[in-house]
Short mmCIF file of C-alpha atoms in Angstrom, two decimals:
data_model
loop_
_atom_site.label_atom_id
_atom_site.label_comp_id
_atom_site.label_asym_id
_atom_site.label_seq_id
_atom_site.Cartn_x
_atom_site.Cartn_y
_atom_site.Cartn_z
CA MET A 1 14.49 -20.90 -19.16
CA THR A 2 12.59 -20.78 -15.87
CA LYS A 3 11.73 -17.45 -14.30
CA LEU A 4 14.01 -18.04 -11.32
CA THR A 5 16.82 -18.93 -13.72
CA LEU A 6 16.12 -15.72 -15.61
CA LEU A 7 16.30 -13.73 -12.38
CA ALA A 8 19.65 -15.31 -11.62
CA ALA A 9 20.88 -14.59 -15.12
CA LEU A 10 19.95 -10.96 -14.64
CA GLY A 11 22.17 -10.80 -11.61
CA ILE A 12 19.53 -10.96 -8.89
CA LEU A 13 20.73 -12.51 -5.68
CA LEU A 14 18.50 -15.45 -4.77
CA THR A 15 19.99 -16.30 -1.41
CA VAL A 16 18.13 -15.85 1.85
CA GLN A 17 18.14 -12.19 2.82
CA ILE A 18 20.17 -11.19 5.84
CA VAL A 19 17.62 -8.71 7.15
CA ALA A 20 13.96 -9.51 6.58
CA SER A 21 11.62 -6.86 5.20
CA THR A 22 10.16 -4.93 8.09
CA LYS A 23 7.24 -3.12 6.46
CA LEU A 24 4.17 -4.05 4.49
CA VAL A 25 2.30 -0.77 4.08
CA CYS A 26 -1.22 -1.01 2.67
CA TYR A 27 -3.39 1.86 1.47
CA MET A 28 -7.17 2.06 1.66
CA THR A 29 -9.29 4.75 -0.01
CA ASN A 30 -12.26 6.61 1.41
CA TRP A 31 -13.97 6.67 -1.99
CA SER A 32 -14.09 2.86 -2.28
CA GLN A 33 -17.11 2.93 0.06
CA TYR A 34 -19.19 4.11 -2.91
CA ARG A 35 -18.54 1.12 -5.17
CA PRO A 36 -21.60 -1.03 -5.85
CA GLY A 37 -22.41 -4.42 -4.39
CA ASN A 38 -19.45 -6.60 -3.46
CA GLY A 39 -17.04 -3.84 -4.48
CA LYS A 40 -18.00 -1.63 -1.52
CA PHE A 41 -15.07 -1.38 0.90
CA LEU A 42 -14.98 -0.15 4.49
CA PRO A 43 -12.41 -0.43 7.29
CA GLU A 44 -14.41 -3.38 8.62
CA ASN A 45 -13.18 -5.32 5.57
CA ILE A 46 -9.54 -5.00 6.65
CA ASP A 47 -7.69 -7.98 8.07
CA PRO A 48 -5.92 -6.36 11.07
CA PHE A 49 -3.02 -8.82 10.84
CA LEU A 50 -2.38 -8.53 7.10
CA CYS A 51 -0.19 -5.41 6.95
CA THR A 52 2.21 -3.67 9.32
CA HIS A 53 0.79 -0.24 8.43
CA VAL A 54 -2.58 0.79 7.00
CA VAL A 55 -2.71 4.22 5.35
CA TYR A 56 -6.07 5.97 5.05
CA ALA A 57 -6.37 7.99 1.84
CA LEU A 58 -7.24 10.77 1.68
CA ALA A 59 -7.35 13.97 3.76
CA SER A 60 -6.67 17.43 2.38
CA ILE A 61 -5.41 20.91 3.30
CA SER A 62 -7.82 23.85 3.59
CA PHE A 63 -7.24 27.34 2.20
CA ASP A 64 -6.19 28.50 5.67
CA ASN A 65 -3.57 25.72 5.89
CA GLN A 66 -5.45 23.36 8.21
CA ILE A 67 -5.64 19.62 7.73
CA THR A 68 -9.21 18.74 6.79
CA THR A 69 -11.47 15.80 6.02
CA VAL A 70 -12.79 15.11 2.51
CA GLU A 71 -15.73 12.74 2.87
CA TRP A 72 -18.82 13.35 5.01
CA ASN A 73 -18.10 10.31 7.19
CA ASP A 74 -14.30 10.39 7.36
CA GLU A 75 -14.22 10.73 11.14
CA VAL A 76 -16.49 7.69 11.53
CA LEU A 77 -14.22 5.68 9.23
CA TYR A 78 -11.14 6.91 11.11
CA LYS A 79 -12.55 5.37 14.28
CA SER A 80 -13.42 2.10 12.55
CA LEU A 81 -9.90 1.84 11.17
CA ASN A 82 -8.19 2.66 14.44
CA ASP A 83 -10.42 0.21 16.33
CA LEU A 84 -8.50 -2.51 14.48
CA LYS A 85 -5.59 -1.76 16.81
CA LYS A 86 -7.68 -3.26 19.62
CA VAL A 87 -7.31 -6.56 17.77
CA ASN A 88 -3.71 -6.11 16.68
CA PRO A 89 -1.91 -3.63 18.96
CA THR A 90 1.19 -3.73 16.73
CA LEU A 91 -0.71 -2.37 13.72
CA LYS A 92 0.20 1.19 12.75
CA THR A 93 -2.33 3.47 11.08
CA MET A 94 -1.48 6.58 9.10
CA LEU A 95 -3.38 9.35 7.35
CA SER A 96 -2.43 10.27 3.80
CA VAL A 97 -2.79 14.01 3.14
CA GLY A 98 -2.84 15.64 -0.26
CA GLY A 99 -4.74 15.02 -3.46
CA LEU A 100 -6.10 17.93 -5.47
CA VAL A 101 -8.34 20.89 -4.68
CA ASN A 102 -9.89 22.34 -7.85
CA GLY A 103 -7.26 20.45 -9.84
CA VAL A 104 -4.29 21.86 -7.93
CA SER A 105 -2.25 20.38 -5.09
CA PRO A 106 -2.96 22.22 -1.82
CA TYR A 107 0.70 21.75 -0.90
CA ILE A 108 1.69 24.48 -3.36
CA ARG A 109 0.05 27.22 -1.31
CA MET A 110 0.89 25.64 2.05
CA VAL A 111 4.66 25.40 1.53
CA SER A 112 4.95 28.88 0.02
CA THR A 113 5.62 30.71 3.31
CA PRO A 114 7.03 29.80 6.75
CA GLU A 115 3.78 30.98 8.36
CA ASN A 116 1.66 28.68 6.20
CA ARG A 117 3.90 25.71 6.92
CA LYS A 118 3.86 26.37 10.65
CA ALA A 119 0.05 26.59 10.70
CA PHE A 120 -0.35 23.33 8.81
CA ILE A 121 2.20 21.43 10.87
CA ARG A 122 0.54 22.47 14.13
CA SER A 123 -2.87 21.52 12.72
CA ALA A 124 -1.57 18.12 11.56
CA MET A 125 -0.03 17.23 14.94
CA LEU A 126 -3.29 17.95 16.76
CA PHE A 127 -5.48 16.24 14.16
CA LEU A 128 -3.46 13.03 14.01
CA ARG A 129 -3.40 12.67 17.81
CA LEU A 130 -7.10 13.52 18.12
CA HIS A 131 -8.05 10.72 15.72
CA GLU A 132 -5.46 8.24 17.08
CA PHE A 133 -3.35 7.91 13.94
CA ASP A 134 0.28 6.84 14.32
CA GLY A 135 1.60 9.03 11.53
CA MET A 136 1.12 10.99 8.33
CA ASP A 137 1.77 10.13 4.69
CA ILE A 138 2.48 13.00 2.27
CA ASP A 139 0.76 12.71 -1.11
CA TRP A 140 2.06 15.54 -3.31
CA GLN A 141 2.24 14.70 -7.01
CA TYR A 142 4.66 16.47 -7.39
CA PRO A 143 6.81 19.37 -6.19
CA GLY A 144 7.93 21.39 -9.23
CA HIS A 145 5.22 19.85 -11.46
CA ASN A 146 1.56 20.32 -12.36
CA GLY A 147 1.37 24.00 -11.48
CA SER A 148 3.99 23.84 -8.75
CA PRO A 149 6.90 26.29 -9.39
CA PRO A 150 10.49 24.95 -9.65
CA GLU A 151 11.44 26.40 -6.27
CA ASP A 152 8.97 24.02 -4.59
CA LYS A 153 11.67 21.37 -4.88
CA GLN A 154 13.63 23.21 -2.17
CA ARG A 155 10.49 24.29 -0.30
CA PHE A 156 9.43 20.66 -0.03
CA THR A 157 12.74 19.79 1.63
CA THR A 158 12.33 22.70 4.04
CA PHE A 159 8.79 21.60 4.86
CA ILE A 160 9.90 18.01 5.52
CA LYS A 161 12.68 19.21 7.85
CA GLU A 162 10.29 21.48 9.76
CA LEU A 163 7.76 18.67 10.00
CA ARG A 164 10.40 16.29 11.36
CA GLN A 165 11.50 18.83 13.97
CA ALA A 166 7.90 19.35 15.05
CA VAL A 167 7.28 15.62 15.33
CA GLU A 168 10.34 15.12 17.52
CA GLN A 169 9.45 18.07 19.77
CA GLU A 170 5.81 16.95 20.06
CA ALA A 171 6.95 13.51 21.20
CA VAL A 172 9.10 15.09 23.92
CA ASP A 173 6.31 17.41 25.04
CA THR A 174 3.62 14.71 25.16
CA LYS A 175 5.87 11.79 26.17
CA LYS A 176 4.36 9.79 23.30
CA THR A 177 5.95 7.72 20.56
CA PRO A 178 6.95 10.05 17.69
CA LEU A 179 4.54 10.13 14.78
CA VAL A 180 5.65 8.22 11.69
CA LEU A 181 6.35 10.28 8.56
CA SER A 182 6.25 8.90 5.02
CA CYS A 183 5.78 10.10 1.47
CA LYS A 184 4.59 8.68 -1.84
CA VAL A 185 7.22 9.55 -4.44
CA SER A 186 7.56 9.28 -8.20
CA GLY A 187 9.36 6.48 -10.00
CA ILE A 188 9.95 8.50 -13.20
CA LYS A 189 13.48 9.86 -13.73
CA TYR A 190 12.51 13.32 -15.02
CA THR A 191 10.05 13.83 -12.17
CA ILE A 192 12.51 12.65 -9.51
CA GLU A 193 15.19 15.03 -10.78
CA HIS A 194 12.89 18.08 -10.70
CA ALA A 195 10.81 17.27 -7.62
CA TYR A 196 13.13 16.02 -4.88
CA GLU A 197 16.41 16.70 -3.15
CA VAL A 198 16.68 12.96 -2.74
CA ALA A 199 19.26 12.56 0.02
CA GLU A 200 17.81 15.36 2.19
CA VAL A 201 14.24 14.08 1.88
CA SER A 202 15.28 10.49 2.55
CA ASN A 203 17.11 11.57 5.71
CA GLN A 204 13.97 13.13 7.20
CA LEU A 205 11.33 10.49 6.43
CA ASP A 206 10.78 7.13 8.10
CA PHE A 207 10.03 5.58 4.72
CA LEU A 208 9.24 6.52 1.12
CA THR A 209 6.88 4.60 -1.14
CA ILE A 210 8.05 4.55 -4.74
CA MET A 211 4.95 4.58 -6.93
CA SER A 212 6.34 1.84 -9.12
CA TYR A 213 3.23 1.55 -11.28
CA ASP A 214 1.45 3.54 -14.00
CA TYR A 215 4.59 3.36 -16.13
CA HIS A 216 2.29 2.64 -19.08
CA GLY A 217 -1.40 3.03 -19.69
CA HIS A 218 -4.07 3.95 -22.19
CA TRP A 219 -2.37 7.32 -22.77
CA ASP A 220 0.23 5.37 -24.80
CA HIS A 221 -0.44 4.38 -28.40
CA VAL A 222 0.81 0.83 -27.91
CA THR A 223 0.33 -1.69 -25.13
CA GLY A 224 2.74 -1.55 -22.21
CA HIS A 225 2.76 -3.03 -18.73
CA ASN A 226 1.56 -1.07 -15.74
CA SER A 227 4.38 -2.15 -13.41
CA PRO A 228 7.27 -3.93 -15.18
CA LEU A 229 10.26 -5.04 -13.13
CA PHE A 230 12.78 -4.50 -15.94
CA ARG A 231 13.12 -2.67 -19.24
CA SER A 232 11.66 -4.22 -22.36
CA SER A 233 13.63 -4.37 -25.59
CA LEU A 234 10.78 -2.29 -27.05
CA ASP A 235 11.44 0.56 -24.60
CA THR A 236 13.32 3.37 -26.32
CA GLY A 237 13.54 7.13 -26.15
CA ASN A 238 11.83 8.80 -23.20
CA ILE A 239 10.32 5.54 -21.88
CA ILE A 240 13.59 3.64 -21.64
CA HIS A 241 13.58 4.04 -17.85
CA HIS A 242 9.88 3.29 -17.26
CA ASN A 243 10.47 0.26 -15.06
CA ILE A 244 11.03 -0.60 -11.41
CA ASN A 245 14.72 -1.40 -11.70
CA SER A 246 15.48 2.05 -13.15
CA SER A 247 13.31 3.86 -10.58
CA VAL A 248 15.09 2.29 -7.63
CA GLU A 249 18.49 2.95 -9.21
CA PHE A 250 17.63 6.67 -9.48
CA TRP A 251 16.60 6.89 -5.83
CA LEU A 252 19.62 4.98 -4.58
CA GLY A 253 21.92 6.92 -6.88
CA GLY A 254 20.59 10.17 -5.45
CA GLY A 255 21.50 9.17 -1.92
CA ALA A 256 18.31 7.59 -0.60
CA HIS A 257 18.60 5.00 2.16
CA ALA A 258 17.76 1.57 0.71
CA ASP A 259 16.13 0.41 3.92
CA ARG A 260 13.76 3.39 3.84
CA LEU A 261 12.58 2.74 0.28
CA LEU A 262 9.43 0.67 -0.16
CA LEU A 263 8.55 -0.86 -3.50
CA GLY A 264 5.01 -0.15 -4.69
CA PHE A 265 2.90 -3.22 -5.51
CA PRO A 266 -0.31 -2.50 -7.47
CA THR A 267 -3.37 -4.66 -7.00
CA TYR A 268 -4.80 -3.43 -10.29
CA GLY A 269 -3.91 -3.50 -13.97
CA ARG A 270 -3.93 -0.93 -16.77
CA THR A 271 -6.12 -1.57 -19.82
CA PHE A 272 -5.85 -0.78 -23.54
CA LEU A 273 -8.23 -1.12 -26.46
CA LEU A 274 -6.50 -3.01 -29.27
CA THR A 275 -6.84 -1.63 -32.79
CA THR A 276 -5.38 -4.49 -34.85
CA SER A 277 -5.06 -8.27 -34.68
CA GLN A 278 -1.76 -7.90 -32.81
CA THR A 279 -2.11 -8.78 -29.13
CA GLY A 280 1.41 -8.81 -27.65
CA LEU A 281 3.49 -6.23 -25.85
CA GLY A 282 3.76 -3.12 -28.04
CA ALA A 283 0.57 -3.89 -29.99
CA PRO A 284 -1.21 -0.85 -31.47
CA ALA A 285 -3.91 0.53 -29.16
CA ASN A 286 -6.21 3.52 -28.91
CA GLY A 287 -7.54 4.47 -25.50
CA PRO A 288 -8.74 2.31 -22.62
CA ALA A 289 -10.91 -0.79 -22.52
CA ASP A 290 -14.35 -0.47 -20.96
CA ALA A 291 -14.51 0.37 -17.26
CA GLY A 292 -14.81 -2.45 -14.74
CA PRO A 293 -18.27 -3.13 -13.28
CA TYR A 294 -17.21 -2.20 -9.74
CA THR A 295 -14.40 0.34 -10.09
CA ARG A 296 -16.28 2.05 -12.95
CA GLU A 297 -13.36 4.06 -14.31
CA ALA A 298 -12.01 3.48 -17.81
CA GLY A 299 -8.31 2.63 -18.02
CA PHE A 300 -7.82 0.16 -15.21
CA TRP A 301 -9.33 -2.92 -13.62
CA SER A 302 -8.96 -4.02 -10.02
CA TYR A 303 -7.45 -7.45 -9.43
CA TYR A 304 -10.86 -8.80 -8.39
CA GLU A 305 -12.20 -7.67 -11.77
CA ILE A 306 -9.27 -9.35 -13.55
CA CYS A 307 -8.96 -12.67 -11.72
CA PRO A 308 -12.20 -14.20 -13.08
CA MET A 309 -10.53 -13.98 -16.54
CA GLU A 310 -7.75 -16.30 -15.41
CA SER A 311 -9.98 -19.34 -15.88
CA SER A 312 -11.26 -18.31 -19.32
CA VAL A 313 -8.31 -16.76 -21.18
CA THR A 314 -4.61 -17.54 -21.50
CA ILE A 315 -2.39 -15.53 -19.16
CA GLU A 316 0.71 -14.50 -21.09
CA TRP A 317 4.08 -13.86 -19.44
CA ILE A 318 6.54 -11.12 -20.44
CA ASN A 319 9.87 -12.80 -19.72
CA GLU A 320 11.92 -9.61 -20.06
CA GLN A 321 9.85 -7.79 -17.48
CA MET A 322 8.67 -10.62 -15.19
CA VAL A 323 4.98 -9.64 -15.36
CA PRO A 324 1.79 -11.04 -16.95
CA TYR A 325 -0.88 -9.72 -19.28
CA ALA A 326 -4.14 -11.02 -20.69
CA VAL A 327 -6.33 -10.35 -23.71
CA GLN A 328 -10.11 -10.64 -23.73
CA GLY A 329 -11.68 -9.63 -27.02
CA ARG A 330 -10.17 -6.24 -27.86
CA ALA A 331 -9.28 -5.52 -24.23
CA TRP A 332 -5.60 -5.84 -23.21
CA VAL A 333 -4.63 -5.67 -19.54
CA GLY A 334 -1.18 -5.70 -17.97
CA PHE A 335 -1.47 -6.63 -14.31
CA ASP A 336 0.27 -8.35 -11.41
CA ASN A 337 -0.38 -11.81 -10.03
CA ARG A 338 1.24 -13.98 -7.37
CA GLU A 339 4.03 -15.04 -9.73
CA SER A 340 5.07 -11.47 -10.53
CA PHE A 341 4.79 -10.50 -6.85
CA THR A 342 7.21 -13.32 -6.01
CA ALA A 343 9.72 -12.11 -8.60
CA LYS A 344 9.49 -8.54 -7.33
CA VAL A 345 9.98 -9.60 -3.70
CA GLN A 346 13.09 -11.59 -4.61
CA TRP A 347 14.41 -8.54 -6.42
CA LEU A 348 13.64 -6.02 -3.64
CA ASN A 349 15.31 -8.34 -1.12
CA SER A 350 18.41 -8.47 -3.30
CA MET A 351 18.46 -4.66 -3.28
CA GLY A 352 18.10 -4.45 0.51
CA LEU A 353 14.91 -2.39 0.34
CA GLY A 354 12.80 -1.83 3.43
CA GLY A 355 9.68 -3.64 2.28
CA ALA A 356 6.55 -3.24 0.18
CA SER A 357 3.69 -0.80 -0.18
CA VAL A 358 0.35 -1.83 -1.67
CA TRP A 359 -2.03 0.35 -3.67
CA THR A 360 -4.65 -0.66 -2.56
CA LEU A 361 -6.40 -3.00 -0.14
CA ASP A 362 -9.72 -2.34 -1.87
CA PHE A 363 -8.44 -3.49 -5.29
CA ASP A 364 -7.47 -6.96 -4.06
CA ASP A 365 -10.19 -9.59 -3.66
CA PHE A 366 -10.79 -8.44 -0.10
CA SER A 367 -13.98 -10.47 0.31
CA GLY A 368 -12.75 -13.66 -1.36
CA ARG A 369 -15.88 -13.68 -3.55
CA PHE A 370 -14.22 -13.24 -6.93
CA CYS A 371 -10.96 -15.19 -7.18
CA TYR A 372 -11.86 -18.24 -5.04
CA ASN A 373 -8.50 -18.11 -3.28
CA GLY A 374 -9.67 -16.67 0.03
CA ALA A 375 -9.66 -13.04 1.10
CA TYR A 376 -6.78 -10.85 -0.08
CA PRO A 377 -5.11 -13.51 -2.26
CA LEU A 378 -2.49 -11.12 -3.68
CA ILE A 379 -1.58 -9.33 -0.46
CA ASN A 380 -1.54 -12.52 1.60
CA HIS A 381 0.85 -14.00 -0.96
CA LEU A 382 2.97 -10.85 -0.80
CA ARG A 383 3.06 -11.02 2.98
CA ASN A 384 4.24 -14.62 2.92
CA ALA A 385 6.82 -13.91 0.20
CA LEU A 386 8.27 -11.09 2.31
CA GLY A 387 8.87 -13.58 5.11
CA PHE A 388 6.53 -12.28 7.79
CA SER A 389 5.58 -14.71 10.54
CA PRO A 390 2.21 -16.50 10.28
CA LYS A 391 -0.85 -14.52 11.29
CA PRO A 392 -2.86 -15.51 14.39
CA THR A 393 -5.55 -18.05 13.74
CA THR A 394 -8.84 -16.29 13.13
CA THR A 395 -12.29 -17.78 13.30
CA PRO A 396 -15.04 -15.84 11.50
CA ARG A 397 -18.44 -15.19 13.02
CA PRO A 398 -20.13 -18.64 13.14
CA THR A 399 -23.42 -19.50 11.52
CA THR A 400 -24.13 -22.02 14.30
CA THR A 401 -22.90 -22.54 17.84
CA ALA A 402 -21.98 -26.18 17.31
CA ASP A 403 -18.24 -25.45 17.46
CA PRO A 404 -17.38 -24.13 20.96
CA VAL A 405 -14.20 -22.44 19.73
CA ALA A 406 -15.86 -20.76 16.76
CA SER A 407 -18.76 -19.59 18.93
CA PHE A 408 -16.66 -18.49 21.91
CA CYS A 409 -17.03 -14.74 21.29
CA VAL A 410 -20.71 -14.72 20.40
CA GLY A 411 -22.39 -12.26 22.73
CA LYS A 412 -19.18 -11.38 24.59
CA PRO A 413 -17.78 -7.84 24.90
CA ASP A 414 -14.55 -7.07 23.03
CA GLY A 415 -11.52 -8.12 25.06
CA LEU A 416 -9.05 -10.90 25.97
CA TYR A 417 -10.19 -14.21 27.48
CA PRO A 418 -8.36 -17.36 28.68
CA ASN A 419 -8.73 -20.55 26.68
CA PRO A 420 -9.87 -23.15 29.21
CA SER A 421 -8.60 -26.04 27.07
CA ASP A 422 -5.08 -24.63 26.49
CA HIS A 423 -3.50 -22.22 28.97
CA GLY A 424 -0.73 -21.41 26.48
CA THR A 425 -3.25 -19.70 24.17
CA TYR A 426 -5.99 -17.13 24.65
CA PHE A 427 -8.94 -15.69 22.79
CA GLN A 428 -9.44 -12.13 21.63
CA CYS A 429 -13.02 -11.09 20.91
CA PHE A 430 -13.66 -8.26 18.49
CA ARG A 431 -16.94 -7.47 16.76
CA GLY A 432 -18.18 -10.99 17.46
CA ASN A 433 -15.17 -12.65 15.79
CA THR A 434 -12.86 -15.02 17.66
CA TYR A 435 -9.08 -14.60 17.34
CA LEU A 436 -6.85 -17.32 18.80
CA HIS A 437 -3.42 -16.11 19.97
CA LYS A 438 -0.46 -18.14 21.22
CA CYS A 439 1.81 -17.13 24.10
CA GLN A 440 5.58 -17.39 23.78
CA PRO A 441 6.94 -20.88 24.63
CA GLY A 442 6.94 -21.44 28.40
CA LEU A 443 4.38 -18.72 29.13
CA VAL A 444 0.67 -19.05 29.93
CA PHE A 445 -2.16 -16.57 29.68
CA SER A 446 -3.02 -14.81 32.94
CA ASP A 447 -6.53 -13.43 33.20
CA ALA A 448 -5.43 -11.15 36.05
CA CYS A 449 -3.12 -9.07 33.86
CA LYS A 450 -4.67 -9.99 30.51
CA CYS A 451 -1.18 -10.98 29.38
CA CYS A 452 1.14 -13.93 28.90
CA ASP A 453 3.18 -14.58 32.04
CA TRP A 454 5.33 -17.25 33.67
CA PRO A 455 3.21 -20.04 35.17
#
């Protein structure tokens, strides 16, 4: 049975979607700058036309309820990221706020009183505008868990409502576009039930990213996939709902808006260390495989650390769950590839979800040096599968000036320039790179207004 046939047999609608996905939200991390060699990632590595939103992780909350930076050079990286909007003015950038301070979420203290919430919200509005972000992403894992008291479930809803009111009022006062609000949320049933008033939270946020990954990992005693689309016949007891299909059903069943839910797509896999000769799904395991050479953290490998294996080992496919895994020696890794991304996109379209969210840009082969399929092979495939229009033609910085198009922007200031050989297109110069844009049919580029206009 083919995979598409299997999807159809499982009741997934394979017709063309009526409303195309509108969001491809991609996260970047400020700690990926410290990876060695070709693993080092900075905002300069981002393709400004790849995603609709780029979320910078991570900022935090100080003891006096002010939004605060984490890394020594965050403000420099903020500027580098937001400079990408000079290339693609439709790109939205957001700042993810949360994480842990001394092992505890700073949201616990912040939401505890109306005064604390008011101080943080005011701080956040000013900070986001100062650094030219278009919105804020809430990273609290999770209300009512990990040291957070049960009443934080209701406090979180109150905080979200107050934040929404502040955003709307700030937009009126400043005559600016309202800031975008989003939140990363759990995909685990027990956590969802005890952390969120689903319908109320969904009503206040522009979108919610379901963290539809980390369903299984080296903390389990048998192998399991990081991000399975469906339940496996081996899933019983308290892991019976550890899959994407169940997670989305819980959110929709609780009253969430389908078009505000984004499905999380991981660009990494979870590893296990096999303990017997068994190598399939559910094989006995004990702990993680060795850390990857670039990510350097036991328990997972980035896609660019996995993809070189694809030419040397057999990639196995879990038909029940529509995802692959691979075995190299005693190391077992369940990951995602282009085939599983395609299956997940077909499924999310059938559910009418609002789009996809990627964790993270810096785990894909962002440089194109590892997988030999160009830069961002997974996310580019995801973008195409979601049905977004083709990206503008880009020409990288040339090594010679033999090609007049490729060398057009060498030595020129950033900005828009007419294309002398085709008045229906124009060049955008940014950091020495040449971007070729096309005007709408019937329009030509006018240097006077730096825009496409009627001839």
